[in-house]
Coordinates of N, CA and C in Angstrom, one line a residue:
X1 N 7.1 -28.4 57.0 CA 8.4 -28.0 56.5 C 9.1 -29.2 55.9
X2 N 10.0 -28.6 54.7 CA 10.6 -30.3 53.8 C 12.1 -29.5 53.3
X3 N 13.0 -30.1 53.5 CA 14.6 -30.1 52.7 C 14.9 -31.1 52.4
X4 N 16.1 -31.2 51.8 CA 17.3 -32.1 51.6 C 18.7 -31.8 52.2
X5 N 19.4 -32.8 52.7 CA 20.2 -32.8 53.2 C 20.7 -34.1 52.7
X6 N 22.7 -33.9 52.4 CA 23.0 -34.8 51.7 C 23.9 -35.6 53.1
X7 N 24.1 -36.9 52.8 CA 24.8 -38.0 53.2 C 26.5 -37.4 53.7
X8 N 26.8 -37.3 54.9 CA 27.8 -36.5 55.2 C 27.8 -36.9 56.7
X9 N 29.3 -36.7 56.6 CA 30.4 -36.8 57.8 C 30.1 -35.9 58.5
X10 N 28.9 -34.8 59.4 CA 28.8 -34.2 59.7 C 29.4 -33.6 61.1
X11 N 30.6 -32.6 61.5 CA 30.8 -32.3 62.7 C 30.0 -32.7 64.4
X12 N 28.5 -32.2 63.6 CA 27.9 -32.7 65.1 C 27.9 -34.4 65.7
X13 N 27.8 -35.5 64.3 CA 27.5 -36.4 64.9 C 29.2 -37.0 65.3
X14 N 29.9 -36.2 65.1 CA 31.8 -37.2 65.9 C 31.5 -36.8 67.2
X15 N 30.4 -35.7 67.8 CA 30.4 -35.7 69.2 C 29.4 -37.2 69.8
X16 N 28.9 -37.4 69.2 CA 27.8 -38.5 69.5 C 28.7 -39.8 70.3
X17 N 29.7 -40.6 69.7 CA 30.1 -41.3 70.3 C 30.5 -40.9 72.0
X18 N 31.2 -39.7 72.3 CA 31.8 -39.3 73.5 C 30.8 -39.1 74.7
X19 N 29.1 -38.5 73.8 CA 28.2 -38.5 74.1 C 27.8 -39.4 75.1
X20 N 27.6 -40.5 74.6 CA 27.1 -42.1 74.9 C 28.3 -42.9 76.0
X21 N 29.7 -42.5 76.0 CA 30.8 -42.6 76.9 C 30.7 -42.2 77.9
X22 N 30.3 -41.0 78.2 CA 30.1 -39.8 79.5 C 28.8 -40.0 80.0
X23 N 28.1 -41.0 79.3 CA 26.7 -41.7 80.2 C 25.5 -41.1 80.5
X24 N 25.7 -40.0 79.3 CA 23.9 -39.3 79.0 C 23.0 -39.8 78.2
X25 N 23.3 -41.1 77.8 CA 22.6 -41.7 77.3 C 21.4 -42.6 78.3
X26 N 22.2 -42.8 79.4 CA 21.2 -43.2 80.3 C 20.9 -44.8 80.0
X27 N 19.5 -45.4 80.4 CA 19.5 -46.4 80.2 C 19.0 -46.9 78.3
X28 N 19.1 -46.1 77.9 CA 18.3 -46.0 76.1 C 19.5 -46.5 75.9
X29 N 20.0 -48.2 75.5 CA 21.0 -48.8 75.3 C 20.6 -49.2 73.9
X30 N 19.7 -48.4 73.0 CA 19.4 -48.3 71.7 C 19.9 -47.9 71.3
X31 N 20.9 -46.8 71.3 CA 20.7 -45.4 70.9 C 22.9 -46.1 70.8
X32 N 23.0 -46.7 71.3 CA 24.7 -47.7 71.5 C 24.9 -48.7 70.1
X33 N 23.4 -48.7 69.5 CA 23.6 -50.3 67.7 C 24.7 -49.8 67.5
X34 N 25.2 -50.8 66.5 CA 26.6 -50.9 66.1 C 26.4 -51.8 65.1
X35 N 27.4 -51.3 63.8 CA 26.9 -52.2 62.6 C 28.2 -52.8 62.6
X36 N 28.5 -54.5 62.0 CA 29.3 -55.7 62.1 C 30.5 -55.3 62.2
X37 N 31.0 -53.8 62.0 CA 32.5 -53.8 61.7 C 32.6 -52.8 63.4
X38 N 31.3 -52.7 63.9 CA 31.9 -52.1 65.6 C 31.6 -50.6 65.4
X39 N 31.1 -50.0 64.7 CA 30.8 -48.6 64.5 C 29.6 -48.5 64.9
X40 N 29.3 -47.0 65.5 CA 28.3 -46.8 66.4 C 27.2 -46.2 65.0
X41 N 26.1 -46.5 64.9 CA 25.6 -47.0 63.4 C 24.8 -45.0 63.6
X42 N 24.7 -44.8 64.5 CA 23.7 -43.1 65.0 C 25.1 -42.4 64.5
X43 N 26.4 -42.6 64.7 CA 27.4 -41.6 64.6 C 27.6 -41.0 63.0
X44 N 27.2 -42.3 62.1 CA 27.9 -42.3 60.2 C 26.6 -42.5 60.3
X45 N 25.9 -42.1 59.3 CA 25.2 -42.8 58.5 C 25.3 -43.9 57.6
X46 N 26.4 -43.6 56.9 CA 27.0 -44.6 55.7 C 27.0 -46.2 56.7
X47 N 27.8 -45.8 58.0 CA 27.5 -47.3 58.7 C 26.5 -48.0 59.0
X48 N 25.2 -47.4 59.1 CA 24.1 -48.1 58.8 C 23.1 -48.5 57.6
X49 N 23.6 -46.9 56.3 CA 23.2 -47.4 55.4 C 24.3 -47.0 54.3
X50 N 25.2 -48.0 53.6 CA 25.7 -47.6 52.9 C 25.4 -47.3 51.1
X51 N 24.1 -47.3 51.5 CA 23.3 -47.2 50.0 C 22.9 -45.6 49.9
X52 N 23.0 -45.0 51.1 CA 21.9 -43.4 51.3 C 22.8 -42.5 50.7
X53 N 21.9 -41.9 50.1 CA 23.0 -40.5 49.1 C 22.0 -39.1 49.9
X54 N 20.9 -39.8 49.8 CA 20.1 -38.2 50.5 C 19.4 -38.2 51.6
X55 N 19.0 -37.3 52.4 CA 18.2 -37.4 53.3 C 16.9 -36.3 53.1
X56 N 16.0 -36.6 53.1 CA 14.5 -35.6 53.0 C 13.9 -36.0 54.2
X57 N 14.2 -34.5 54.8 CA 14.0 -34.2 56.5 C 12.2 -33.4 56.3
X58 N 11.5 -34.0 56.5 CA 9.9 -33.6 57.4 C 9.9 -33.2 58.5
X59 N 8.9 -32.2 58.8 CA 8.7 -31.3 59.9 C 7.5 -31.0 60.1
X60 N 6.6 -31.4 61.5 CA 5.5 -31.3 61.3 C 5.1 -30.2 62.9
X61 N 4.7 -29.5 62.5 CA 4.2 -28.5 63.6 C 3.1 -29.2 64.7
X62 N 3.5 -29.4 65.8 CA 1.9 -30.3 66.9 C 1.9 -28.7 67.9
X63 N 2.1 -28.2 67.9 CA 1.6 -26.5 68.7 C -0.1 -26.9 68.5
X64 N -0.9 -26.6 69.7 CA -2.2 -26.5 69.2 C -2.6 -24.7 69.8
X65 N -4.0 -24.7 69.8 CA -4.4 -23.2 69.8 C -5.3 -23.0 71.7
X66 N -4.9 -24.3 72.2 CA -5.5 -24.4 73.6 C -4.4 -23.6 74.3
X67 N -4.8 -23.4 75.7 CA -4.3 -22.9 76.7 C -3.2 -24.0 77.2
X68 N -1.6 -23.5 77.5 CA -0.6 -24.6 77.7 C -1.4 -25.2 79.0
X69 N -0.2 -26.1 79.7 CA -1.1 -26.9 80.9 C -0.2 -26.3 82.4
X70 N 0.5 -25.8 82.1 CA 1.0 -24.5 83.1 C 0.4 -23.3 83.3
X71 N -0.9 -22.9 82.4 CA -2.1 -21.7 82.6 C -3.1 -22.7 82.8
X72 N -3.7 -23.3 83.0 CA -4.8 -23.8 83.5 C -5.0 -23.4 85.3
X73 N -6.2 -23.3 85.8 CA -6.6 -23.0 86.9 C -6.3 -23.7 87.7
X74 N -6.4 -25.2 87.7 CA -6.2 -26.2 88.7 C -5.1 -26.7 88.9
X75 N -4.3 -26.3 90.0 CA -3.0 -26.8 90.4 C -2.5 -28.1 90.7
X76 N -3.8 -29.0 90.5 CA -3.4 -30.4 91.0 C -3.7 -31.0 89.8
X77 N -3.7 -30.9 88.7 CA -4.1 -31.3 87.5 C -2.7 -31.7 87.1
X78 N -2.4 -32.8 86.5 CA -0.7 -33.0 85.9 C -0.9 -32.0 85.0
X79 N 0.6 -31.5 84.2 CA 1.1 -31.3 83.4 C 1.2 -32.3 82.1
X80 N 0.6 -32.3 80.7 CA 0.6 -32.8 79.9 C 1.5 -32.5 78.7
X81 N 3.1 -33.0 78.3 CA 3.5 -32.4 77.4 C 2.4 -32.0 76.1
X82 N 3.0 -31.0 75.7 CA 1.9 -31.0 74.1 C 2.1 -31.9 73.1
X83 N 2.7 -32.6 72.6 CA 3.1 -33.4 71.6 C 2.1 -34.5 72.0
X84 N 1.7 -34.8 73.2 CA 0.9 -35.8 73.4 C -0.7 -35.5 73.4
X85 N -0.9 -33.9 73.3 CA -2.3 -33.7 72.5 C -3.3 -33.8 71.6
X86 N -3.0 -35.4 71.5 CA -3.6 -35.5 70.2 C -4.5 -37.0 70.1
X87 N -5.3 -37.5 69.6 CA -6.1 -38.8 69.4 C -5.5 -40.0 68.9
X88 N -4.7 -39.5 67.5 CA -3.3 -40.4 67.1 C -2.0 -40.2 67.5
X89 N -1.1 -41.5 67.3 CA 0.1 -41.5 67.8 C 0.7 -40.7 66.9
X90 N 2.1 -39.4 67.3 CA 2.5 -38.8 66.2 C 3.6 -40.0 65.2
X91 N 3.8 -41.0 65.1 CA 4.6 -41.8 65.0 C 3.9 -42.3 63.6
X92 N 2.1 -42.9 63.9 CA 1.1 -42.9 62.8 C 1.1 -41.7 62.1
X93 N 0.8 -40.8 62.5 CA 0.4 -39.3 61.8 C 1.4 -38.6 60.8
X94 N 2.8 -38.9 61.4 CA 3.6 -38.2 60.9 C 4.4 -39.1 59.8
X95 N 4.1 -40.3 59.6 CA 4.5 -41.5 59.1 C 3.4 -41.6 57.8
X96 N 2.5 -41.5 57.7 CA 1.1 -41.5 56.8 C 1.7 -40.5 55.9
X97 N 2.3 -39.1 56.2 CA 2.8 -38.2 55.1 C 4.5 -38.7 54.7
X98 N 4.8 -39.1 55.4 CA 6.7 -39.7 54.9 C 6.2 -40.4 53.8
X99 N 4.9 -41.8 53.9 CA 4.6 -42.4 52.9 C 3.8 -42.1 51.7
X100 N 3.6 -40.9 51.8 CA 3.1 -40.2 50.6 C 4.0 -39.6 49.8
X101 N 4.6 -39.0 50.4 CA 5.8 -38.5 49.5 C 6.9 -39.7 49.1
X102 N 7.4 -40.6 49.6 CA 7.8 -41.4 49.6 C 7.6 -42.2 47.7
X103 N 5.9 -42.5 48.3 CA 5.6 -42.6 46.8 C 5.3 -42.1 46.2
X104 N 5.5 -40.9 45.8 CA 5.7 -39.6 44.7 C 6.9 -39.7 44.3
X105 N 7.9 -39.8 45.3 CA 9.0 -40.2 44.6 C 9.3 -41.3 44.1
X106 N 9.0 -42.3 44.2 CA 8.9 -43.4 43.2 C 8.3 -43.8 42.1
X107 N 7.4 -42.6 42.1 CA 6.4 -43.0 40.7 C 7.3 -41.9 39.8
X108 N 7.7 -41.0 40.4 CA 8.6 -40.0 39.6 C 9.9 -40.6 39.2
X109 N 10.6 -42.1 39.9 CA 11.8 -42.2 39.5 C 11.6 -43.6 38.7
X110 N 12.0 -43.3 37.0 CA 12.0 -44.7 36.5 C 13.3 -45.4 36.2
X111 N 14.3 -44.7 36.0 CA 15.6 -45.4 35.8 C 17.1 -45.2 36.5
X112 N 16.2 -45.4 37.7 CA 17.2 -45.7 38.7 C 16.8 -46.8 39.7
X113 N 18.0 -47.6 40.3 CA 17.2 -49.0 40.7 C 17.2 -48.2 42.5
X114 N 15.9 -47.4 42.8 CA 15.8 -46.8 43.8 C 15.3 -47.4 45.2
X115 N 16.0 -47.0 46.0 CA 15.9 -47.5 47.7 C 15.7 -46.7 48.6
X116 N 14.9 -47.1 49.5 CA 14.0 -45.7 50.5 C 14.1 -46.8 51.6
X117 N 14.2 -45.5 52.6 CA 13.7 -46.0 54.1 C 13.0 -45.0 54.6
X118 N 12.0 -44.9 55.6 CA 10.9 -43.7 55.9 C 11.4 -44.0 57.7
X119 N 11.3 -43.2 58.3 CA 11.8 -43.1 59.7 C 10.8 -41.9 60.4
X120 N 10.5 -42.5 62.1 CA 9.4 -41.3 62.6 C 10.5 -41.6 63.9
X121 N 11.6 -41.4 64.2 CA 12.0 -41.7 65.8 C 12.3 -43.2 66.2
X122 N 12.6 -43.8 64.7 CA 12.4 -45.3 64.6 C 14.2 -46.0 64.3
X123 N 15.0 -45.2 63.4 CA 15.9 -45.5 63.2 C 17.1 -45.1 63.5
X124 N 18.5 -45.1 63.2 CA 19.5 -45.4 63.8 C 20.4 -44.3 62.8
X125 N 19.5 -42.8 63.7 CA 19.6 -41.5 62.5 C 19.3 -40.5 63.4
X126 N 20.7 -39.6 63.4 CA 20.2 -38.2 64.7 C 19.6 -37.2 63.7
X127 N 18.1 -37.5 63.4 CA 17.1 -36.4 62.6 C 17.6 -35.3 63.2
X128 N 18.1 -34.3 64.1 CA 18.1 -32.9 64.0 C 19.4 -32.6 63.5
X129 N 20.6 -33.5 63.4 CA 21.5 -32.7 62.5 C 21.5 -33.1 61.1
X130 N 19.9 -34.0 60.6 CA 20.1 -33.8 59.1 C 19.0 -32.6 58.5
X131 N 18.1 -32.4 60.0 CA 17.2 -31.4 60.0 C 18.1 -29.9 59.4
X132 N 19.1 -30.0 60.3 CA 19.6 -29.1 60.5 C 20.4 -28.6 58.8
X133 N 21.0 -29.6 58.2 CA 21.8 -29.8 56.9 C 20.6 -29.7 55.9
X134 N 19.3 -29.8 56.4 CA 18.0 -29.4 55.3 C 17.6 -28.5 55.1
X135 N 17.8 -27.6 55.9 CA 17.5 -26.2 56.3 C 16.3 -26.1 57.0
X136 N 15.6 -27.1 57.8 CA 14.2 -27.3 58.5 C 14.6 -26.4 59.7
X137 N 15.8 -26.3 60.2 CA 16.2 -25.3 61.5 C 17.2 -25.7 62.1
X138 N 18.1 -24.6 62.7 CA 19.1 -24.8 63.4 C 18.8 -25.2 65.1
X139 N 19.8 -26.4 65.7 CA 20.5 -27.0 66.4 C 20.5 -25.9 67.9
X140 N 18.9 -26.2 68.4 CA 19.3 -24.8 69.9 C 20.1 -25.5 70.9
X141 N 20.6 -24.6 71.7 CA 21.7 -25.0 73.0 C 21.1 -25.8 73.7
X142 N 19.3 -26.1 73.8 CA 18.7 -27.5 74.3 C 18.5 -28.5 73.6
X143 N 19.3 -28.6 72.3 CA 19.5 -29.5 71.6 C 18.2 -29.8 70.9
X144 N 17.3 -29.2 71.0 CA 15.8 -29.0 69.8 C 16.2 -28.6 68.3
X145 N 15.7 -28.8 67.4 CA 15.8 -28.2 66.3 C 14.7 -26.8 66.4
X146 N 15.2 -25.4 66.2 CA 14.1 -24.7 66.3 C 14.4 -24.0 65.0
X147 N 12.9 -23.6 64.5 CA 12.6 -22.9 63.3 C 12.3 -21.1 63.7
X148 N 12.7 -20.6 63.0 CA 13.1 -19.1 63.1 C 11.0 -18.9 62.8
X149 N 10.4 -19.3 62.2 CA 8.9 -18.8 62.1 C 7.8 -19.8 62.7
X150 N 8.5 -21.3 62.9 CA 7.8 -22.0 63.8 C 7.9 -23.0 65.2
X151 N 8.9 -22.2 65.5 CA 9.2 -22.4 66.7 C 10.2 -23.7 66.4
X152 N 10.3 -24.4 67.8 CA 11.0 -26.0 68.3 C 9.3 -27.1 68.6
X153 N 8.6 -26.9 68.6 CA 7.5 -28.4 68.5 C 7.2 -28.6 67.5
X154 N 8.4 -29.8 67.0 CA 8.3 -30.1 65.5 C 8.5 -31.5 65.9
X155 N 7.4 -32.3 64.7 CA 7.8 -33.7 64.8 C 8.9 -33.5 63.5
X156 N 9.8 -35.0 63.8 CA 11.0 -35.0 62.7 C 10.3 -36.1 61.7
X157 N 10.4 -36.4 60.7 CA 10.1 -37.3 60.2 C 11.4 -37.8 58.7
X158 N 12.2 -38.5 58.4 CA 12.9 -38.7 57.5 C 12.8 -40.0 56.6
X159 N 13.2 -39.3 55.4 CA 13.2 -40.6 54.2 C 14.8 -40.3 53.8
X160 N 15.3 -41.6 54.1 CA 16.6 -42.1 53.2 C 16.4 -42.5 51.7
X161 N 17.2 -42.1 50.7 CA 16.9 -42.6 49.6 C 18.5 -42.8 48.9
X162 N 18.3 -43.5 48.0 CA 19.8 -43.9 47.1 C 19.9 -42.6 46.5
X163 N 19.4 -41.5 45.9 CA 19.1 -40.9 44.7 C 20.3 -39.7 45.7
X164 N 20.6 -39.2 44.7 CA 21.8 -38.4 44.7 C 20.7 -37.0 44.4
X165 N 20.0 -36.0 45.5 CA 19.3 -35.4 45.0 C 19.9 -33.6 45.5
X166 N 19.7 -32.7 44.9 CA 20.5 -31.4 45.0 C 20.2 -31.2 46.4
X167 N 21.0 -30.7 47.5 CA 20.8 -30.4 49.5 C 20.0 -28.8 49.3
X168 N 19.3 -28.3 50.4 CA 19.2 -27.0 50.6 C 20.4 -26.8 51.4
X169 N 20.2 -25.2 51.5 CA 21.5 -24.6 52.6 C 21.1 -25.1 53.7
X170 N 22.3 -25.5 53.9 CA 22.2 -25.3 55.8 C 21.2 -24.2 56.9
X171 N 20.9 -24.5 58.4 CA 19.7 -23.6 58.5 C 21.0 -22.5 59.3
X172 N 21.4 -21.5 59.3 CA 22.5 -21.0 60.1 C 21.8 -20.8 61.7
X173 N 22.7 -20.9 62.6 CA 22.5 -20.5 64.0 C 22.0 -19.3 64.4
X174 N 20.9 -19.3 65.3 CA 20.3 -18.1 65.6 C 20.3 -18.1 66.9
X175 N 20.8 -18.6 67.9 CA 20.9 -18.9 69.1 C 21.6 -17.8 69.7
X176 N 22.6 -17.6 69.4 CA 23.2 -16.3 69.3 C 24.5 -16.2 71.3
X177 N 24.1 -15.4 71.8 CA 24.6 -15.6 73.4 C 23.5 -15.9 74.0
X178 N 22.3 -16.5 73.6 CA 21.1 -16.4 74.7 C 21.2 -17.7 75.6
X179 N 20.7 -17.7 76.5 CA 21.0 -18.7 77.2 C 19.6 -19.3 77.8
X180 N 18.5 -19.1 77.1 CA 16.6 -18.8 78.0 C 16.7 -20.2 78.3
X181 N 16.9 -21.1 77.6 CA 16.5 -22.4 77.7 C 17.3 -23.3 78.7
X182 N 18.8 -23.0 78.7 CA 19.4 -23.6 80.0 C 19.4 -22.6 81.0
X183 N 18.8 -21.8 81.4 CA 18.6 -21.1 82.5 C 17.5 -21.6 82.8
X184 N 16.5 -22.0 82.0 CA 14.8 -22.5 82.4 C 14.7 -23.9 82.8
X185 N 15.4 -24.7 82.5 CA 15.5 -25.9 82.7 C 15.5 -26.2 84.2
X186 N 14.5 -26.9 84.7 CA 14.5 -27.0 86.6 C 15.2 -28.0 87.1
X187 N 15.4 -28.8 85.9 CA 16.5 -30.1 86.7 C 17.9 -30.2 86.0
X188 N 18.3 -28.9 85.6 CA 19.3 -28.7 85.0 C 20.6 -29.8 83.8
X189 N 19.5 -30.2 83.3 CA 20.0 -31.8 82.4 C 20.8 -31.0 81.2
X190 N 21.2 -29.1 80.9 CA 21.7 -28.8 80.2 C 23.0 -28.7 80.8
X191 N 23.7 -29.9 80.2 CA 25.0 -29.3 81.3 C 26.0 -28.5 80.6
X192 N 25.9 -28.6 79.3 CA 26.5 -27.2 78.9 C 25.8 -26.8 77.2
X193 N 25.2 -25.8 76.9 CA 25.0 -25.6 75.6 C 25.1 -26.5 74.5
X194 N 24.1 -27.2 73.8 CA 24.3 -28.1 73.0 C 24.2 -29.7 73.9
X195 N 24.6 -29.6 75.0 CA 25.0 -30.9 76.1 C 23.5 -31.2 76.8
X196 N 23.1 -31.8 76.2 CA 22.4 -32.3 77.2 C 22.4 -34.3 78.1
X197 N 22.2 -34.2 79.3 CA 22.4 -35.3 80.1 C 21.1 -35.7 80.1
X198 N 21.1 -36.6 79.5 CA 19.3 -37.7 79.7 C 18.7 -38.1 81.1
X199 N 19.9 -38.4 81.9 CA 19.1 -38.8 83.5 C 18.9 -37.5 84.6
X200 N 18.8 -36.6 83.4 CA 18.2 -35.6 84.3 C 17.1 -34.8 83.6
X201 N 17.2 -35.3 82.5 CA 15.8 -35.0 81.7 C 14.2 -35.7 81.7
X202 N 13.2 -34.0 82.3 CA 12.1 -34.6 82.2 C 11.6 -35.9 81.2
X203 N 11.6 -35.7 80.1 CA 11.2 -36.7 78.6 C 12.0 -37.6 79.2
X204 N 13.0 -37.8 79.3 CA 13.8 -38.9 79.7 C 12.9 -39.8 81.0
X205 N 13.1 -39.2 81.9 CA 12.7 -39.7 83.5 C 10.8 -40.0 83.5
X206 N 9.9 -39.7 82.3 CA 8.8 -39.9 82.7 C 8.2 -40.5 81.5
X207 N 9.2 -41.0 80.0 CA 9.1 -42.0 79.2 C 10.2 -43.3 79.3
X208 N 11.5 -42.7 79.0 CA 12.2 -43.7 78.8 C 12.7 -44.8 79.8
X209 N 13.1 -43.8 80.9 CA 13.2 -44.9 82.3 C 12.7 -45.5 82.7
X210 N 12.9 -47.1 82.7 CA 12.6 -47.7 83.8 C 12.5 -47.7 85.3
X211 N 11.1 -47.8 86.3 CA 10.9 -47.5 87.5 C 11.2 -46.0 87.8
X212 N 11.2 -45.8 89.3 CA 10.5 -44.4 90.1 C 11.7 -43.5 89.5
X213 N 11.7 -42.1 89.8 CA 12.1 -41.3 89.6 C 12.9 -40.4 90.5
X214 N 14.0 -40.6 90.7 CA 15.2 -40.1 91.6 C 14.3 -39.3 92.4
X215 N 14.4 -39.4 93.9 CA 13.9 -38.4 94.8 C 14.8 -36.9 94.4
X216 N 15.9 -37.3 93.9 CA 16.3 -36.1 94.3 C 16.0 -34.6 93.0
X217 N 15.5 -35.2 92.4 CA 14.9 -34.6 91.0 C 13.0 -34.5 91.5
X218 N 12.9 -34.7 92.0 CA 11.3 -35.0 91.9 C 10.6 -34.0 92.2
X219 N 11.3 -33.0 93.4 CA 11.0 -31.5 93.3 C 11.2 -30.5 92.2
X220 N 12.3 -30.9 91.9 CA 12.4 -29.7 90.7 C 11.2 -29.9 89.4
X221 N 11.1 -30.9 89.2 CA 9.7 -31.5 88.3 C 8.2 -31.4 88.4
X222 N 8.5 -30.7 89.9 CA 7.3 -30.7 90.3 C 6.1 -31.8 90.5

């Protein structure tokens, strides 16, 4: 999947700073940069890059065709997220195609003095609400980007560029009243629709954190 999405003061990200205040950010004190004038650099874009006119949001499906790791037979076997099914890092994989297109656009652009940045989960850029402004998919109440024909296991991938290039529509909301995903959640890190709290999230608690894992979460995790 590929859009455009233009450079914009987006609604979703003025929640971002309040975000990082109310301490769901956890210990990812990355996710806090701040460019010289004190602005939280994830909240504007323009404050981290004030050259970006567009954004070209990539989407890469990692779903494979095996049995999930919650149907397998053996109950003492861990749980393997799926995004980690694979030989390469998606970070390489999904980075290999940003740079390909990257340089198509450059051999296509001759007279403009043009500037790119390629990003896999690297930079100081909430990829699902430009996902979202690309039309790659709307913004679920677990805070996933999901696609109406290929689900939410999408890697994000984005290229910043100076070029002033035409946006697709927006992806509109399909989320609707359902609520599957914060009712399914065992350690309840949705704390309200759209809200999610990091120090109660699996991804969070068994990459990002530092040391053991709250006893008092350890059950619900299984």
């Amino acid at each position: 999947l590929a859009g455009i999405a233009p450079v914009g003061e987006f609604p979703e990200l003025s929640h971002f700073p309040t975000w990082i205040e109310a301490g769901y950010a956890g210990e990812m004190k990355y996710l806090e940069s701040r460019n010289p004038a004190g602005e939280l650099k994830r909240a504007s874009l323009p404050a981290a890059f004030p050259w970006a006119r567009s954004v070209i949001v990539c989407a890469l499906n990692y779903n494979t065709r095996q049995p999930y790791s919650t149907e397998r037979a053996d109950p003492v076997r861990g749980w393997i997220s799926r995004y980690a099914w694979s030989r390469e890092d998606y970070h390489d994989a999904v980075m290999k195609r940003l740079r390909s297109v990257e340089a198509s656009l450059r051999a296509s652009v001759t007279n403009h003095d043009l500037e790119t940045r390629c990003y896999v989960d690297t930079g100081p850029i909430v990829e699902r609400v430009y996902a979202k402004y690309a039309g790659v998919g709307w913004i679920g109440k677990n805070t996933c980007i999901l696609n109406q024909k290929m689900g939410s296991w999408l890697f994000l991938g984005v290229i910043l560029t100076s070029l002033e290039i035409a946006a697709d529509a927006p992806a509109p909301d399909r989320c609707g009243s359902c609520t599957r995903c914060i009712d399914a959640c065992p350690t309840d890190a949705l704390v309200t629709p759209y809200q999610l709290d990091s120090n109660r999230c699996i991804s969070y608690l068994t990459i990002e954190k530092r040391g053991s894992v709250p006893e008092d979460l350890r059950e619900e995790m299984g």
